[in-house]
Short mmCIF file of C-alpha atoms and ligand atoms in Angstrom, two decimals:
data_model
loop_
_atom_site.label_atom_id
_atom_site.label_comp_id
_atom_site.label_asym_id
_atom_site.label_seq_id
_atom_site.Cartn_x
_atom_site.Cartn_y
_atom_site.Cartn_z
CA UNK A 1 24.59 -87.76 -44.11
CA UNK A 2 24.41 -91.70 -42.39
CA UNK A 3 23.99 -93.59 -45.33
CA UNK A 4 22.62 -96.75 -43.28
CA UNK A 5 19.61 -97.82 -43.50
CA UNK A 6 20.24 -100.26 -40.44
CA UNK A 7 19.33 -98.49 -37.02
CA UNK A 8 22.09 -100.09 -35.17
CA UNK A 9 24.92 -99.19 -37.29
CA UNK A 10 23.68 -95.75 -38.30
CA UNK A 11 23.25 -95.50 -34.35
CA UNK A 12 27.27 -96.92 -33.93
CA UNK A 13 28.66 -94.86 -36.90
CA UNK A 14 26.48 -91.41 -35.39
CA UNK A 15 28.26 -92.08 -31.85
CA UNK A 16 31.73 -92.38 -33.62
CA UNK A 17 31.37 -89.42 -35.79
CA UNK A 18 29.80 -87.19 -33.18
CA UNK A 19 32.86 -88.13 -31.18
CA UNK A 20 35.32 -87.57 -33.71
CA UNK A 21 33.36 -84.02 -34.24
CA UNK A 22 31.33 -84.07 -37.00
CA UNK A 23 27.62 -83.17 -37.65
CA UNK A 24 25.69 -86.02 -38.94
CA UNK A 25 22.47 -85.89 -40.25
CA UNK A 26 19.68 -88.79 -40.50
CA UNK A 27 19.21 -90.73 -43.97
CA UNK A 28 15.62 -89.68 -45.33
CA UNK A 29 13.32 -92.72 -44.82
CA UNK A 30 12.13 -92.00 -48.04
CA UNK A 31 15.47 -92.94 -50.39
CA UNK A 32 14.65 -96.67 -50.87
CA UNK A 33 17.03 -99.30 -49.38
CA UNK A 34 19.84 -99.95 -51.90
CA UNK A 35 20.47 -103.85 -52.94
CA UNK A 36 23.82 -104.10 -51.30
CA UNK A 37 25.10 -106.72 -54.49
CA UNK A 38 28.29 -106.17 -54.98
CA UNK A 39 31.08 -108.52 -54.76
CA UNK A 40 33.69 -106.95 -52.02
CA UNK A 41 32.65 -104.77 -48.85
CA UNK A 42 34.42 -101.68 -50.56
CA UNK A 43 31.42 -102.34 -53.58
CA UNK A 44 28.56 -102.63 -50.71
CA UNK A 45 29.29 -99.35 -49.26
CA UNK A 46 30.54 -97.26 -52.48
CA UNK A 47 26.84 -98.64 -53.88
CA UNK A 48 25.20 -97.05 -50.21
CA UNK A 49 27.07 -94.04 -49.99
CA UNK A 50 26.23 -93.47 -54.06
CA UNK A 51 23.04 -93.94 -53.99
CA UNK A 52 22.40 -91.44 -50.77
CA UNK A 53 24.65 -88.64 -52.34
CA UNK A 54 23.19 -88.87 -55.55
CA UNK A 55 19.17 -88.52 -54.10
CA UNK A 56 20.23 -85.62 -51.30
CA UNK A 57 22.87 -83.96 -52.89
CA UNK A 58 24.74 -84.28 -49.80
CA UNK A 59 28.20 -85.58 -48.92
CA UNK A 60 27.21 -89.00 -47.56
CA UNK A 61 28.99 -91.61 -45.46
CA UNK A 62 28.65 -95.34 -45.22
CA UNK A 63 30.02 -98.66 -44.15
CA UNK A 64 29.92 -102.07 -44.64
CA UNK A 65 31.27 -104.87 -43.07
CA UNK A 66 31.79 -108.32 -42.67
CA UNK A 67 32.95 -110.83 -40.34
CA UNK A 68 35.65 -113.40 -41.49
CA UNK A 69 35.86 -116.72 -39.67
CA UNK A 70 39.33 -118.33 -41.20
CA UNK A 71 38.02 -122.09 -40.60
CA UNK A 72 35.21 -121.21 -43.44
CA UNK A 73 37.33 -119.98 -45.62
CA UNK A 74 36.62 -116.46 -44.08
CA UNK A 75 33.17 -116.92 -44.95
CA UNK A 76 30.32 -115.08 -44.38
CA UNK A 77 32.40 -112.06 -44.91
CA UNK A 78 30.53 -109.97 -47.67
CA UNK A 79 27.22 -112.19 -47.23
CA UNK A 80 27.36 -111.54 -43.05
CA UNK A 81 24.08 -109.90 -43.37
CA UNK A 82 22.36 -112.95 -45.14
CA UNK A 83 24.36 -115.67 -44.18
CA UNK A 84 21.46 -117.75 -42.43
CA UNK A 85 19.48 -116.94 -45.91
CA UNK A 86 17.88 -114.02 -47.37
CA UNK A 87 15.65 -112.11 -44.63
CA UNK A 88 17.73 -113.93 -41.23
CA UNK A 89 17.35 -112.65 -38.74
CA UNK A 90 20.40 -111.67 -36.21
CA UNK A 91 20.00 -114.53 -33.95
CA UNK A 92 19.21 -117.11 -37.15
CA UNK A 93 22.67 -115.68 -38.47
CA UNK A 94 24.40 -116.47 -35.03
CA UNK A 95 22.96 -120.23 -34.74
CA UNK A 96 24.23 -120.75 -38.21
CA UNK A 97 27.75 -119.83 -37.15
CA UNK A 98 27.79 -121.53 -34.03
CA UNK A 99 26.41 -124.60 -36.10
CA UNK A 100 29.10 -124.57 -38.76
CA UNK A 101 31.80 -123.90 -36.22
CA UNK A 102 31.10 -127.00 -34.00
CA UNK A 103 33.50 -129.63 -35.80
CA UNK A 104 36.48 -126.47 -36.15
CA UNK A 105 38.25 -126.06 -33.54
CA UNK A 106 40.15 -123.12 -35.26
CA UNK A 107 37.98 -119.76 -33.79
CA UNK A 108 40.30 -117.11 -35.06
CA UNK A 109 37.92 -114.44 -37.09
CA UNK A 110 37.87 -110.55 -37.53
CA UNK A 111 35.59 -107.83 -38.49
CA UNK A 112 36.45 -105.36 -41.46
CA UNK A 113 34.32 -102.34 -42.02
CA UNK A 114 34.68 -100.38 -44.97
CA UNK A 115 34.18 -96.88 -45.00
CA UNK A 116 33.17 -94.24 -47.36
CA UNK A 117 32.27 -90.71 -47.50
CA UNK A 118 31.28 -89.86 -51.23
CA UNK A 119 29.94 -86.62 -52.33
CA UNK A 120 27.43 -86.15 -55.27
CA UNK A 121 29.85 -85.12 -57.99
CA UNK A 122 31.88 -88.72 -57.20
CA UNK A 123 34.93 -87.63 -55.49
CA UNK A 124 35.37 -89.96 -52.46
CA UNK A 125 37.43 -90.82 -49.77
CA UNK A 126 37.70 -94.50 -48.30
CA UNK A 127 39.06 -96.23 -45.45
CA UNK A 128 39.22 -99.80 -43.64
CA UNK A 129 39.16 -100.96 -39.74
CA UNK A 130 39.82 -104.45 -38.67
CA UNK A 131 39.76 -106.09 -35.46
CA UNK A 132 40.72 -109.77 -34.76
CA UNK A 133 39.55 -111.78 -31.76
CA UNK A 134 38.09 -115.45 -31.87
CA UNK A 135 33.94 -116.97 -31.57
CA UNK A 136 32.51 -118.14 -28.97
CA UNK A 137 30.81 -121.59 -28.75
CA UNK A 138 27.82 -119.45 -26.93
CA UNK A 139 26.10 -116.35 -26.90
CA UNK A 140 27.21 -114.02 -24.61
CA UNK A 141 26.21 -109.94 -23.53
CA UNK A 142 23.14 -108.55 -24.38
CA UNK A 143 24.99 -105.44 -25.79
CA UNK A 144 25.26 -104.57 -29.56
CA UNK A 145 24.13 -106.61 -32.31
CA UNK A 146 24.65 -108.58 -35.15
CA UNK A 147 27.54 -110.96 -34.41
CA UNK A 148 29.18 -108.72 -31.04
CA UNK A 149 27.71 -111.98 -28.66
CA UNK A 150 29.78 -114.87 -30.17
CA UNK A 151 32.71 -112.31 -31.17
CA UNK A 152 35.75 -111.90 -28.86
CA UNK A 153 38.12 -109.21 -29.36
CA UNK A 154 41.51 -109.62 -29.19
CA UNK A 155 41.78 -106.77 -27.06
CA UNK A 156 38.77 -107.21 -25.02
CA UNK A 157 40.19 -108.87 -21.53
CA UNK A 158 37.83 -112.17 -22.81
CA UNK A 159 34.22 -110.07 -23.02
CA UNK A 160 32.45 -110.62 -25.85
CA UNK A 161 31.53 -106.84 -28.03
CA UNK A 162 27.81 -107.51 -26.39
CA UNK A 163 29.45 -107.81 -23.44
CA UNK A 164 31.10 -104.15 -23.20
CA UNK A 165 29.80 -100.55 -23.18
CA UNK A 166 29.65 -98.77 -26.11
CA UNK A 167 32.45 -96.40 -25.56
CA UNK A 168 34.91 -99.83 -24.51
CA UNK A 169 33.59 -101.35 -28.01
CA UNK A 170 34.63 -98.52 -30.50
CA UNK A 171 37.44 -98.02 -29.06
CA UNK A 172 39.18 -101.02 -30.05
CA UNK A 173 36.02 -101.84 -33.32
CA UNK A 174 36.31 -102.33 -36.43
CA UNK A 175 33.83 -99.45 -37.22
CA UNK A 176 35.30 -97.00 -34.51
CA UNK A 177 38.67 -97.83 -36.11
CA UNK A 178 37.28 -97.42 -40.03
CA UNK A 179 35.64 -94.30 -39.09
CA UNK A 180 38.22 -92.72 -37.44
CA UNK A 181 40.84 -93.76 -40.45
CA UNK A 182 38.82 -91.87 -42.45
CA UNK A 183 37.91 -89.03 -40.56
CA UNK A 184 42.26 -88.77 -40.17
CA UNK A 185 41.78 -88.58 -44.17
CA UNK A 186 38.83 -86.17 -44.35
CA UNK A 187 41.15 -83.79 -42.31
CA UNK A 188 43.81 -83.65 -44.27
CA UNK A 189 41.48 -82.67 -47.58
CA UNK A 190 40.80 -79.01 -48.26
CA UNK A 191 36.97 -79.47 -47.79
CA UNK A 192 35.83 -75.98 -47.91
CA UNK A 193 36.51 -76.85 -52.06
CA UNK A 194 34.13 -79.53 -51.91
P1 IMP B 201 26.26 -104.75 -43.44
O1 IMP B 201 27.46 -103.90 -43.30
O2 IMP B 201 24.99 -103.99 -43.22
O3 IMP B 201 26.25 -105.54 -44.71
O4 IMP B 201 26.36 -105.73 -42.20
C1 IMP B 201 26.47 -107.08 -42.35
C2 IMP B 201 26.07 -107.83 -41.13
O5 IMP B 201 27.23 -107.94 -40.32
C3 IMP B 201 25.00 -107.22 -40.23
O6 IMP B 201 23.73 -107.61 -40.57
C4 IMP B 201 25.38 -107.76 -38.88
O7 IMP B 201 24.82 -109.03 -38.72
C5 IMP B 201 26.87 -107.90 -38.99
N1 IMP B 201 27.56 -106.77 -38.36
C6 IMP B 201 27.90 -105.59 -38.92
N2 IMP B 201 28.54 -104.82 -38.03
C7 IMP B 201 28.59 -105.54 -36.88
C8 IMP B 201 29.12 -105.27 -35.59
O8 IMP B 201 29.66 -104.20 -35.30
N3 IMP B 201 28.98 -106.26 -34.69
C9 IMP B 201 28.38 -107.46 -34.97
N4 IMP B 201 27.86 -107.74 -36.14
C10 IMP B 201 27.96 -106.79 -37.10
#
């Protein structure tokens, strides 16, 4: 079960997991939202994929990430969601960053997702993807969300994430690469004893 209660990351992690093979099934709407408090990514999604197992009694699998700018100190990194204040919106989270980024003119930044898929009796398996690339000093692509318009890939030939298909993003995301780490470790469990 997607443990997100985000539509465009349960939409990202359902296209890399389909890919990958598996079967994923929709998070009721009716588990409340968990408060995503803790102090490291691994925390935020152990406290998501926890809370889903525990109310479904299925295996669940969630993510969390954050993006790490190196001139703030890697800041907002676990606060990414909230970094323009509590209920920002994407775009108020984006005009913060570009703000604070105007007098640095270090860029470099990357995106870690954590991943885990926890069943109900607490066993768990967890894994990380990171990409590196550098921000942009303006919006650009109308792809994605979150922070994909001011976020440059290394490996992206200079297009911003909301500048590239989805297919041309996970290949070379953070999430795509998370996910598919810990598919590689899913595989090599024995899950018909789960
Ligand atoms: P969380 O994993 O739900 O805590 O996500 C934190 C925040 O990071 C989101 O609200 C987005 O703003 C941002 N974010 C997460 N994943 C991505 C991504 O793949 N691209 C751009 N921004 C992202």
């Amino acid at each position: 079960m997607l443990a997100s209660a985000n539509p465009d990351k349960a939409r990202e992690m359902r296209y890399v997991l389909e890919e990958i093979g598996f079967e994923m099934v929709e998070r009721p709407p009716e588990v409340p939202e968990v408060e995503e408090d803790g102090a490291t990514l691994e925390e935020n999604a152990r406290l998501k994929a926890k809370a889903l197992a525990e109310a479904t009694g299925l295996p669940a699998i969630a993510d969390d990430t954050g993006l790490e700018v190196d001139a703030l100190g890697r800041a907002p990194g676990v606060r990414s969601a909230r970094y323009a204040g509590e209920s920002a919106t994407y775009e108020d989270n984006v005009e913060k960053l570009l703000d604070e980024m105007e007098r640095h003119p270090d860029r470099r930044a990357r995106f870690r997702s954590v991943t885990i898929a926890r069943w109900p009796d607490g066993r768990e398996v967890v894994a990380e993807g990171v990409v590196g690339g550098t921000i942009t000093h303006e919006p650009r692509g109308e792809n994605g969300f979150g922070y994909d318009p001011v976020f440059v890939p290394d490996e992206g030939e200079g297009k911003t994430f909301a500048e590239m298909e989805r297919a041309e993003k996970h290949a070379i995301s953070h999430r795509g690469r998370s996910l598919r780490a810990l598919a590689e470790k899913l595989s090599e469990l024995d899950l018909t004893s789960l």
